[in-house]
Tab-separated table of C-alpha atoms in Angstrom:
chain	number	residue	atom	x	y	z
A	51	MET	CA	86.885	24.121	181.862
A	52	LYS	CA	87.990	21.081	179.571
A	53	ASN	CA	84.146	20.163	179.096
A	54	LEU	CA	83.274	24.074	177.564
A	55	SER	CA	86.104	23.240	175.839
A	56	LEU	CA	85.070	19.807	174.357
A	57	PHE	CA	81.786	21.665	173.592
A	58	LEU	CA	83.207	24.894	171.604
A	59	LEU	CA	85.670	22.937	169.419
A	60	LEU	CA	82.120	20.492	168.360
A	61	CYS	CA	80.722	23.173	168.164
A	62	LEU	CA	83.284	24.513	165.383
A	63	LEU	CA	83.294	21.144	163.807
A	64	PHE	CA	79.418	21.550	162.942
A	65	ALA	CA	79.467	24.703	161.506
A	66	ALA	CA	82.798	23.889	159.566
A	67	CYS	CA	80.803	21.091	158.296
A	68	ALA	CA	77.491	22.809	157.071
A	69	LYS	CA	79.914	25.242	155.865
A	70	ASP	CA	81.007	22.637	152.863
A	71	GLU	CA	78.261	21.187	152.370
A	72	ASP	CA	75.763	24.452	151.543
A	73	LYS	CA	79.157	24.506	149.233
A	74	GLU	CA	79.039	23.727	145.079
A	75	PRO	CA	81.045	21.120	143.945
A	76	ILE	CA	83.044	21.905	141.189
A	77	LEU	CA	82.425	21.561	137.785
A	78	VAL	CA	84.875	23.869	135.986
A	79	THR	CA	86.189	26.017	136.551
A	80	ASP	CA	88.315	28.946	135.006
A	81	ILE	CA	85.289	30.887	134.047
A	82	VAL	CA	84.830	33.812	131.629
A	83	MET	CA	81.116	35.894	131.614
A	84	PRO	CA	80.604	37.803	128.795
A	85	THR	CA	82.170	41.857	129.876
A	86	GLN	CA	78.638	42.789	128.840
A	87	THR	CA	76.160	42.886	131.734
A	88	SER	CA	72.755	43.896	130.447
A	89	PHE	CA	70.754	41.712	127.507
A	90	ASN	CA	67.667	42.272	125.626
A	91	PRO	CA	65.880	38.945	125.424
A	92	GLY	CA	67.222	36.667	122.872
A	93	ASP	CA	70.487	38.339	122.654
A	94	LYS	CA	73.046	35.363	122.261
A	95	VAL	CA	75.037	35.504	125.490
A	96	THR	CA	78.416	33.150	125.704
A	97	ILE	CA	80.184	31.954	129.236
A	98	SER	CA	83.880	30.073	128.493
A	99	ALA	CA	85.268	27.492	130.957
A	100	GLN	CA	87.021	24.447	131.034
A	101	GLY	CA	85.543	20.946	131.451
A	102	PHE	CA	82.015	21.611	129.898
A	103	GLN	CA	80.714	18.028	129.409
A	104	PRO	CA	78.450	16.405	126.351
A	105	GLY	CA	75.986	15.483	129.272
A	106	ASP	CA	75.816	19.250	130.334
A	107	ASN	CA	72.642	19.972	131.496
A	108	PHE	CA	71.985	23.854	132.210
A	109	MET	CA	69.437	26.289	133.482
A	110	PHE	CA	68.068	29.073	134.105
A	111	GLU	CA	67.429	30.831	137.889
A	112	ILE	CA	65.008	34.183	136.969
A	113	TYR	CA	64.524	37.180	139.949
A	114	TRP	CA	62.365	40.202	139.102
A	115	PRO	CA	61.511	42.899	142.048
A	116	LEU	CA	57.615	42.999	142.564
A	117	PRO	CA	56.455	46.517	141.926
A	118	ASP	CA	54.792	46.276	145.579
A	119	GLN	CA	56.831	44.176	146.650
A	120	PRO	CA	60.487	46.147	146.371
A	121	ALA	CA	62.499	44.688	149.296
A	122	MET	CA	65.227	42.046	147.934
A	123	ASN	CA	63.194	39.618	149.740
A	124	TYR	CA	59.739	40.399	148.449
A	125	GLN	CA	60.809	38.705	144.376
A	126	GLY	CA	59.332	36.878	141.900
A	127	TYR	CA	60.976	34.854	140.557
A	128	ALA	CA	61.146	31.194	138.061
A	129	LEU	CA	63.293	28.510	138.385
A	130	GLY	CA	64.896	25.400	136.506
A	131	VAL	CA	63.795	27.049	133.147
A	132	SER	CA	65.883	25.666	130.846
A	133	PRO	CA	67.613	28.357	127.953
A	134	VAL	CA	67.423	28.090	124.183
A	135	MET	CA	70.952	26.620	123.092
A	136	VAL	CA	73.163	27.664	120.849
A	137	GLU	CA	76.160	25.742	120.975
A	138	GLN	CA	77.990	23.958	123.598
A	139	THR	CA	81.358	22.472	123.231
A	140	ALA	CA	84.035	21.605	125.784
A	141	THR	CA	85.008	25.380	126.649
A	142	SER	CA	81.745	27.251	126.295
A	143	ILE	CA	78.507	27.636	125.941
A	144	THR	CA	76.152	30.551	124.269
A	145	PHE	CA	72.129	30.667	124.574
A	146	LEU	CA	70.073	33.216	124.460
A	147	ALA	CA	68.864	35.784	126.729
A	148	PRO	CA	65.920	34.618	128.354
A	149	GLY	CA	63.060	36.637	127.467
A	150	HIS	CA	58.564	36.555	129.024
A	151	TYR	CA	60.242	37.908	132.613
A	152	PRO	CA	59.989	41.066	133.806
A	153	ALA	CA	63.998	42.820	134.151
A	154	SER	CA	65.621	40.914	135.972
A	155	LYS	CA	68.591	38.874	137.453
A	156	THR	CA	69.068	35.632	135.537
A	157	LYS	CA	71.967	33.195	137.517
A	158	ILE	CA	72.559	30.664	135.008
A	159	ARG	CA	73.189	26.879	136.747
A	160	LEU	CA	75.103	23.968	135.506
A	161	ARG	CA	74.247	20.271	136.268
A	162	ARG	CA	75.554	17.368	136.229
A	163	SER	CA	74.883	14.055	137.808
A	164	GLY	CA	72.268	15.571	140.425
A	165	ASP	CA	75.450	18.460	141.333
A	166	ILE	CA	74.515	21.627	140.526
A	167	MET	CA	77.628	24.846	140.292
A	168	THR	CA	76.128	28.580	138.839
A	169	LEU	CA	78.768	29.785	136.868
A	170	GLY	CA	77.129	33.270	136.868
A	171	GLU	CA	74.462	35.754	136.842
A	172	ILE	CA	73.406	38.536	134.127
A	173	SER	CA	71.450	41.207	134.150
A	174	VAL	CA	68.450	41.103	131.185
A	175	THR	CA	65.820	43.935	130.033
A	176	SER	CA	62.223	42.506	129.676
A	177	GLY	CA	60.307	40.600	127.634
A	178	GLU	CA	56.955	40.917	128.908
A	179	ALA	CA	54.265	40.775	127.134
A	180	PRO	CA	52.634	43.719	125.844
A	181	LYS	CA	49.797	44.281	128.018
A	182	GLU	CA	47.693	45.306	124.438
A	183	PHE	CA	47.233	42.943	122.114
A	184	GLN	CA	48.751	43.170	119.434
A	185	LEU	CA	48.278	43.381	115.074
A	186	TYR	CA	50.735	40.906	113.177
A	187	GLY	CA	50.400	40.918	109.277
A	188	ILE	CA	52.274	38.159	107.661
A	189	VAL	CA	53.909	38.464	103.804
A	190	ASN	CA	54.671	34.435	102.431
A	191	SER	CA	54.360	33.701	98.988
A	192	HIS	CA	50.538	34.227	98.975
A	193	SER	CA	50.579	37.392	99.035
A	194	SER	CA	51.203	38.104	94.752
A	195	THR	CA	53.261	41.223	95.980
A	196	SER	CA	56.666	42.755	95.723
A	197	TYR	CA	57.039	43.121	99.074
A	198	ASP	CA	59.410	41.392	101.056
A	199	ASN	CA	57.912	38.351	102.838
A	200	CYS	CA	57.815	38.756	106.512
A	201	ILE	CA	56.484	39.191	109.342
A	202	GLU	CA	54.770	42.997	110.547
A	203	HIS	CA	53.053	44.556	113.894
A	204	VAL	CA	50.094	46.752	111.903
A	205	ASN	CA	51.611	50.127	114.250
A	206	PHE	CA	47.045	52.144	114.508
A	207	THR	CA	48.482	55.119	114.362
A	208	ASP	CA	51.465	54.749	112.679
A	209	THR	CA	53.321	52.483	109.396
A	210	PRO	CA	53.838	48.949	110.029
A	211	THR	CA	57.088	47.624	111.618
A	212	ASN	CA	59.214	45.057	110.547
A	213	ILE	CA	59.756	42.053	113.182
A	214	VAL	CA	61.032	39.703	110.480
A	215	LYS	CA	62.232	38.916	107.380
A	216	LEU	CA	61.130	35.667	106.157
A	217	THR	CA	64.438	33.950	104.392
A	218	GLU	CA	64.098	31.880	100.618
A	219	ASP	CA	63.213	28.566	103.332
A	220	GLN	CA	60.252	30.111	105.090
A	221	LYS	CA	58.276	31.928	102.527
A	222	ASP	CA	55.138	29.947	102.441
A	223	PHE	CA	55.201	30.571	106.235
A	224	SER	CA	51.077	30.688	106.372
A	225	CYS	CA	48.309	29.465	108.552
A	226	VAL	CA	49.176	30.894	111.343
A	227	ALA	CA	47.603	30.821	114.669
A	228	ASN	CA	48.800	32.279	118.364
A	229	VAL	CA	49.105	30.562	121.518
A	230	PRO	CA	47.121	32.617	123.676
A	231	GLU	CA	49.297	35.297	126.072
A	232	SER	CA	52.680	33.446	125.054
A	233	GLN	CA	53.745	35.664	122.287
A	234	ASN	CA	54.248	33.167	119.402
A	235	LEU	CA	53.584	32.968	116.040
A	236	CYS	CA	52.879	29.293	115.212
A	237	GLY	CA	52.003	28.472	110.744
A	238	ILE	CA	53.314	25.923	108.912
A	239	GLN	CA	56.069	24.978	105.757
A	240	THR	CA	56.255	23.585	103.576
A	241	LYS	CA	59.811	21.602	104.510
A	242	ASP	CA	61.152	18.718	101.528
A	243	GLY	CA	57.588	18.479	100.745
A	244	VAL	CA	56.220	17.766	104.247
A	245	ARG	CA	54.178	20.342	105.702
A	246	ARG	CA	56.176	21.109	109.280
A	247	VAL	CA	55.363	23.993	112.420
A	248	PHE	CA	57.730	26.240	113.077
A	249	SER	CA	56.954	29.199	115.559
A	250	TYR	CA	58.663	32.316	115.880
A	251	ASP	CA	58.812	33.926	119.093
A	252	LEU	CA	57.922	37.699	119.483
A	253	SER	CA	59.806	37.574	122.763
A	254	MET	CA	63.534	36.876	121.650
A	255	ARG	CA	63.356	37.275	118.480
A	256	PHE	CA	64.003	33.318	117.563
A	257	TRP	CA	62.042	30.656	115.277
A	258	GLN	CA	61.254	27.069	116.330
A	259	ASP	CA	61.192	24.113	114.389
A	260	MET	CA	57.974	22.294	116.457
A	261	GLY	CA	58.728	18.829	115.763
A	262	LEU	CA	55.445	17.661	114.125
A	263	GLU	CA	54.571	16.972	110.856
A	264	ASN	CA	52.501	16.354	108.054
A	265	ILE	CA	50.017	18.905	109.226
A	266	LEU	CA	47.303	20.328	107.337
A	267	THR	CA	46.498	23.213	109.236
A	268	LEU	CA	46.185	24.908	112.382
A	269	CYS	CA	43.428	26.019	114.710
A	270	ASN	CA	43.320	28.981	117.535
A	271	GLY	CA	42.079	26.737	120.095
A	272	GLN	CA	40.987	28.608	123.703
A	273	SER	CA	43.890	27.479	125.945
A	274	SER	CA	46.148	26.615	123.073
A	275	ILE	CA	46.931	25.556	118.953
A	276	ILE	CA	45.435	22.457	117.814
A	277	ALA	CA	47.194	21.228	114.689
A	278	VAL	CA	45.414	19.130	112.868
A	279	ARG	CA	47.599	16.095	111.475
A	280	GLN	CA	47.683	13.321	108.639
A	281	ILE	CA	47.694	10.384	109.856
A	282	SER	CA	46.729	8.207	106.274
A	283	THR	CA	44.993	8.560	102.970
A	284	ASN	CA	41.660	9.914	105.106
A	285	GLU	CA	42.514	9.705	108.710
A	286	MET	CA	43.582	12.557	111.203
A	287	MET	CA	44.428	13.193	114.125
A	288	LEU	CA	44.756	15.961	116.853
A	289	ALA	CA	47.870	17.539	118.323
A	290	SER	CA	48.674	20.571	120.654
A	291	ILE	CA	50.942	23.161	120.926
A	292	GLY	CA	50.914	24.427	124.076
A	293	SER	CA	51.488	28.343	125.597
A	294	TRP	CA	54.711	27.447	128.107
A	295	PRO	CA	57.270	29.609	125.954
A	296	TYR	CA	60.615	28.351	123.861
A	297	THR	CA	59.990	24.708	125.727
A	298	ARG	CA	60.110	22.228	123.539
A	299	ASN	CA	58.421	19.655	125.465
A	300	ILE	CA	54.658	20.369	123.765
A	301	ASP	CA	54.188	18.357	121.240
A	302	GLN	CA	51.444	16.587	122.512
A	303	THR	CA	49.374	13.401	120.421
A	304	LEU	CA	45.814	14.270	121.937
A	305	ASN	CA	43.564	10.602	121.972
A	306	TYR	CA	41.169	12.679	118.886
A	307	ARG	CA	41.626	10.098	115.842
A	308	TYR	CA	38.990	11.320	112.291
A	309	GLU	CA	37.993	9.017	109.447
A	310	LEU	CA	37.102	11.649	106.214
A	311	PRO	CA	34.201	11.504	103.869
A	312	ALA	CA	34.678	10.159	100.549
A	313	GLU	CA	34.339	14.129	98.986
A	314	ILE	CA	36.995	15.589	101.492
A	315	LYS	CA	40.758	14.875	100.528
A	316	PRO	CA	42.336	16.269	103.199
A	317	GLU	CA	44.897	18.407	101.095
A	318	ALA	CA	41.440	20.653	100.572
A	319	LEU	CA	41.343	21.322	104.812
A	320	THR	CA	44.872	23.240	103.690
A	321	ARG	CA	43.683	26.290	102.760
A	322	TYR	CA	42.861	28.083	105.510
A	323	PRO	CA	43.894	27.947	109.835
A	324	GLY	CA	40.437	26.804	111.654
A	325	VAL	CA	39.812	28.044	114.672
A	326	GLN	CA	37.706	26.489	117.810
A	327	GLY	CA	34.315	27.119	118.723
A	328	SER	CA	33.043	25.359	122.290
A	329	SER	CA	33.141	20.938	122.036
A	330	TYR	CA	33.744	21.806	118.397
A	331	LEU	CA	36.809	22.895	115.686
A	332	LEU	CA	35.536	24.515	112.260
A	333	LEU	CA	37.400	23.446	109.748
A	334	SER	CA	36.838	24.679	105.079
A	335	ALA	CA	37.659	22.455	102.776
A	336	ASP	CA	38.079	23.900	99.182
A	337	ASN	CA	36.277	21.438	96.512
A	338	GLY	CA	38.647	23.703	93.731
A	339	ASN	CA	35.350	24.631	91.902
A	340	ASN	CA	34.417	28.312	93.556
A	341	SER	CA	32.700	26.026	96.620
A	342	PHE	CA	33.260	25.654	100.333
A	343	THR	CA	32.668	23.138	102.093
A	344	PRO	CA	32.275	23.452	106.280
A	345	VAL	CA	33.405	20.838	108.187
A	346	VAL	CA	33.622	20.616	111.816
A	347	LEU	CA	35.401	17.876	113.657
A	348	SER	CA	33.776	17.040	117.926
A	349	LEU	CA	35.707	17.574	120.390
A	350	ASN	CA	33.530	15.057	122.230
A	351	GLN	CA	36.212	12.159	123.195
A	352	SER	CA	33.677	9.647	123.426
A	353	SER	CA	32.407	10.352	120.088
A	354	THR	CA	35.272	11.605	117.711
A	355	LYS	CA	32.443	12.909	114.813
A	356	VAL	CA	33.379	13.933	111.906
A	357	TYR	CA	30.749	16.236	110.089
A	358	THR	CA	30.472	18.518	107.147
A	359	GLY	CA	27.625	20.778	106.034
A	360	ASP	CA	25.921	21.714	102.553
A	361	PRO	CA	29.107	23.595	99.984
A	362	ILE	CA	28.813	26.959	99.674
A	363	GLU	CA	29.057	28.778	96.455
A	364	ALA	CA	31.550	30.568	97.231
A	365	THR	CA	35.548	32.463	96.350
A	366	ALA	CA	36.279	31.448	100.625
A	367	LEU	CA	35.492	30.800	103.396
A	368	ILE	CA	37.499	31.268	106.120
A	369	PRO	CA	36.720	29.625	110.134
A	370	PHE	CA	36.800	32.635	112.929
A	371	TRP	CA	35.658	32.602	116.031
A	372	THR	CA	33.757	35.178	118.659
A	373	ILE	CA	32.245	35.694	122.006
A	374	ILE	CA	28.526	35.695	122.050
A	375	SER	CA	26.066	35.705	125.482
A	376	GLY	CA	25.073	32.145	126.485
A	377	LYS	CA	21.478	33.287	126.792
A	378	ASP	CA	20.641	31.047	124.324
A	379	THR	CA	21.869	28.125	125.801
A	380	GLY	CA	20.880	28.305	129.487
A	381	THR	CA	23.278	30.563	130.405
A	382	THR	CA	23.984	34.494	131.291
A	383	LYS	CA	27.653	34.654	130.659
A	384	TYR	CA	29.702	34.604	127.932
A	385	VAL	CA	30.415	32.496	125.973
A	386	ARG	CA	32.999	31.000	122.613
A	387	THR	CA	31.345	29.668	119.509
A	388	GLY	CA	32.426	29.963	115.699
A	389	GLY	CA	31.368	30.938	112.131
A	390	TYR	CA	32.378	31.780	108.677
A	391	ALA	CA	33.414	35.720	106.567
A	392	VAL	CA	31.806	33.828	103.853
A	393	VAL	CA	32.651	35.799	99.761
A	394	ARG	CA	30.083	35.076	97.681
A	395	THR	CA	30.622	34.262	94.030
A	396	ASP	CA	28.272	36.731	92.353
A	397	ASP	CA	29.648	39.552	93.916
A	398	GLY	CA	32.414	39.885	96.003
A	399	ARG	CA	30.320	40.756	98.882
A	400	THR	CA	31.990	38.963	102.260
A	401	ASP	CA	29.008	37.896	104.646
A	402	LEU	CA	29.872	37.092	108.112
A	403	CYS	CA	27.838	33.894	109.607
A	404	LEU	CA	27.662	32.236	113.316
A	405	TRP	CA	27.288	27.998	111.994
A	406	ASP	CA	24.696	26.439	114.177
A	407	GLN	CA	25.617	23.883	115.063
A	408	THR	CA	22.825	22.002	116.072
A	409	THR	CA	21.339	22.260	112.141
A	410	MET	CA	24.838	22.106	110.414
A	411	SER	CA	24.783	25.405	108.830
A	412	LEU	CA	25.054	29.001	108.307
A	413	LYS	CA	23.175	31.238	110.562
A	414	GLU	CA	21.699	34.875	108.519
A	415	PRO	CA	24.573	37.101	108.346
A	416	PHE	CA	25.881	39.486	111.144
A	417	ALA	CA	27.505	41.706	109.493
A	418	THR	CA	28.454	42.232	105.611
A	419	PHE	CA	31.202	44.537	103.567
A	420	PRO	CA	31.377	45.205	100.169
A	421	ASN	CA	34.023	43.375	99.646
A	422	SER	CA	35.976	39.652	99.888
A	423	ALA	CA	37.647	38.584	102.412
A	424	ARG	CA	41.627	37.173	102.803
A	425	SER	CA	41.778	36.791	106.449
A	426	VAL	CA	40.116	37.242	109.922
A	427	THR	CA	41.339	37.141	112.951
A	428	MET	CA	39.666	37.641	116.441
A	429	LEU	CA	40.461	40.250	119.340
A	430	ALA	CA	37.971	39.504	123.135
A	431	GLN	CA	39.171	41.490	125.599
A	432	ASP	CA	36.461	41.436	127.293
A	433	THR	CA	32.828	42.020	127.086
A	434	GLU	CA	33.504	45.241	125.992
A	435	THR	CA	36.474	44.835	123.847
A	436	MET	CA	34.980	42.077	121.466
A	437	LYS	CA	35.759	43.022	117.724
A	438	ILE	CA	36.905	40.298	114.533
A	439	TYR	CA	39.183	42.046	112.046
A	440	VAL	CA	38.864	41.448	108.526
A	441	LEU	CA	41.332	41.838	105.534
A	442	PHE	CA	40.049	42.776	101.933
A	443	ASP	CA	41.160	42.709	98.502
A	444	THR	CA	41.245	45.923	96.866
A	445	ASN	CA	40.106	47.160	92.770
A	446	ARG	CA	42.990	48.941	93.471
A	447	GLY	CA	45.931	46.505	94.296
A	448	GLY	CA	46.985	46.780	97.863
A	449	ARG	CA	45.050	44.988	100.381
A	450	LEU	CA	43.023	47.018	103.475
A	451	ILE	CA	41.635	46.032	107.640
A	452	TYR	CA	38.652	46.916	108.573
A	453	ALA	CA	37.734	45.381	112.059
A	454	TYR	CA	33.815	44.710	113.135
A	455	ASP	CA	32.684	45.890	116.574
A	456	LEU	CA	30.345	43.499	117.943
A	457	VAL	CA	29.384	45.848	120.725
A	458	LYS	CA	29.220	48.891	118.891
A	459	LYS	CA	27.487	46.512	115.323
A	460	ASP	CA	29.633	48.679	113.147
A	461	TRP	CA	33.454	48.780	111.019
A	462	GLN	CA	36.318	50.684	111.379
A	463	ARG	CA	38.940	51.243	109.166
A	464	VAL	CA	42.991	50.147	110.577
A	465	PRO	CA	44.538	53.064	108.221
A	466	ASP	CA	46.546	52.395	104.970
A	467	ASN	CA	46.672	50.027	102.894
A	468	TYR	CA	48.595	46.554	103.685
A	469	PRO	CA	50.906	43.914	101.293
A	470	TYR	CA	49.221	40.733	103.580
A	471	SER	CA	47.700	37.643	102.489
A	472	GLU	CA	47.054	36.697	106.718
A	473	ILE	CA	46.190	38.822	109.823
A	474	VAL	CA	46.778	37.005	113.284
A	475	MET	CA	46.364	38.622	116.287
A	476	ALA	CA	48.821	37.711	119.251
A	477	ARG	CA	50.519	38.827	123.022
């Protein structure tokens, strides 16, 4: 009996120790969660407590039910997600409710010197990207219109929806590109005479300085945005902006450096965003005399070269990317390639031409339109849904958007007139 009593005592001691080990440390006290329990992505959330310290780190644990697994022990989750902090004091923290996830329960965790404490939990409504790609229009200082500078969502069957108004210091937001499937629109703003990259998060509705300076233009890449950065009088290098939402560790300097030929000035590359073809970037150099020069950057790390085509008489030379059959390249798959929208100087007509990487020249137009193009963006959801959206000038004021269907090989108008200077497809 004595041995049994000793055994039971030891079991109780071990259980108590295990329970203490599971107990979280107390890093702050008097925690007050917001009275509001449900938030939309991007809403400000404030938690009060005593004892926050300057070196404290915070993170989210996000859980959501899976449609085909409704039981609580079958959940989607994202752990260790860094919040977007707004303010931190000794007695409170304010952050933005997370976006980019389904409707979820979000735990807020405080980490200090290896110890972790749960502050509380909130509910957040869905911030997932829409299933279909969306078209956005940019009204900036280049738009030559009295319309407010802003970003709008182009509704194909209704009037546009205003997403965000551009403030006075944002009005030159231009060369807009998107990180595929990230709900981020990246563009260039000039701050104190320096061209910098800023991003607008469409899910959480906030602006972010991406930490990239002296940017000539942005390029729509296959899985990221590629920034072309000037590093000396005639030298450039590339930087990549990745697809993970609202992370600040996205300034990845790539090992690609280029020396521009003497006839191309760096500022000539700032008019239009570029695009990635397969293993190259297509840029457009404005020569300032109604002529443009195609500029091609090789993405072969063993031979980073700059190729230039012959100058083209045009009032605009706008790079675009598209998908074509790979049969000419020895594959049965579709492949990504690049081209240019060429606005002719004689009659203002726009020709859509693919770029021949072998001859370093434009191919014959595969589509034409009687108006002058201002901006081009691509939709490629699958091999049956491939459209090139083009923003055109009109003679009566305002602008039109038409989509060239690469499968049906015809132009389809998007209803309404628009004040935009740029359009971009994003999801």
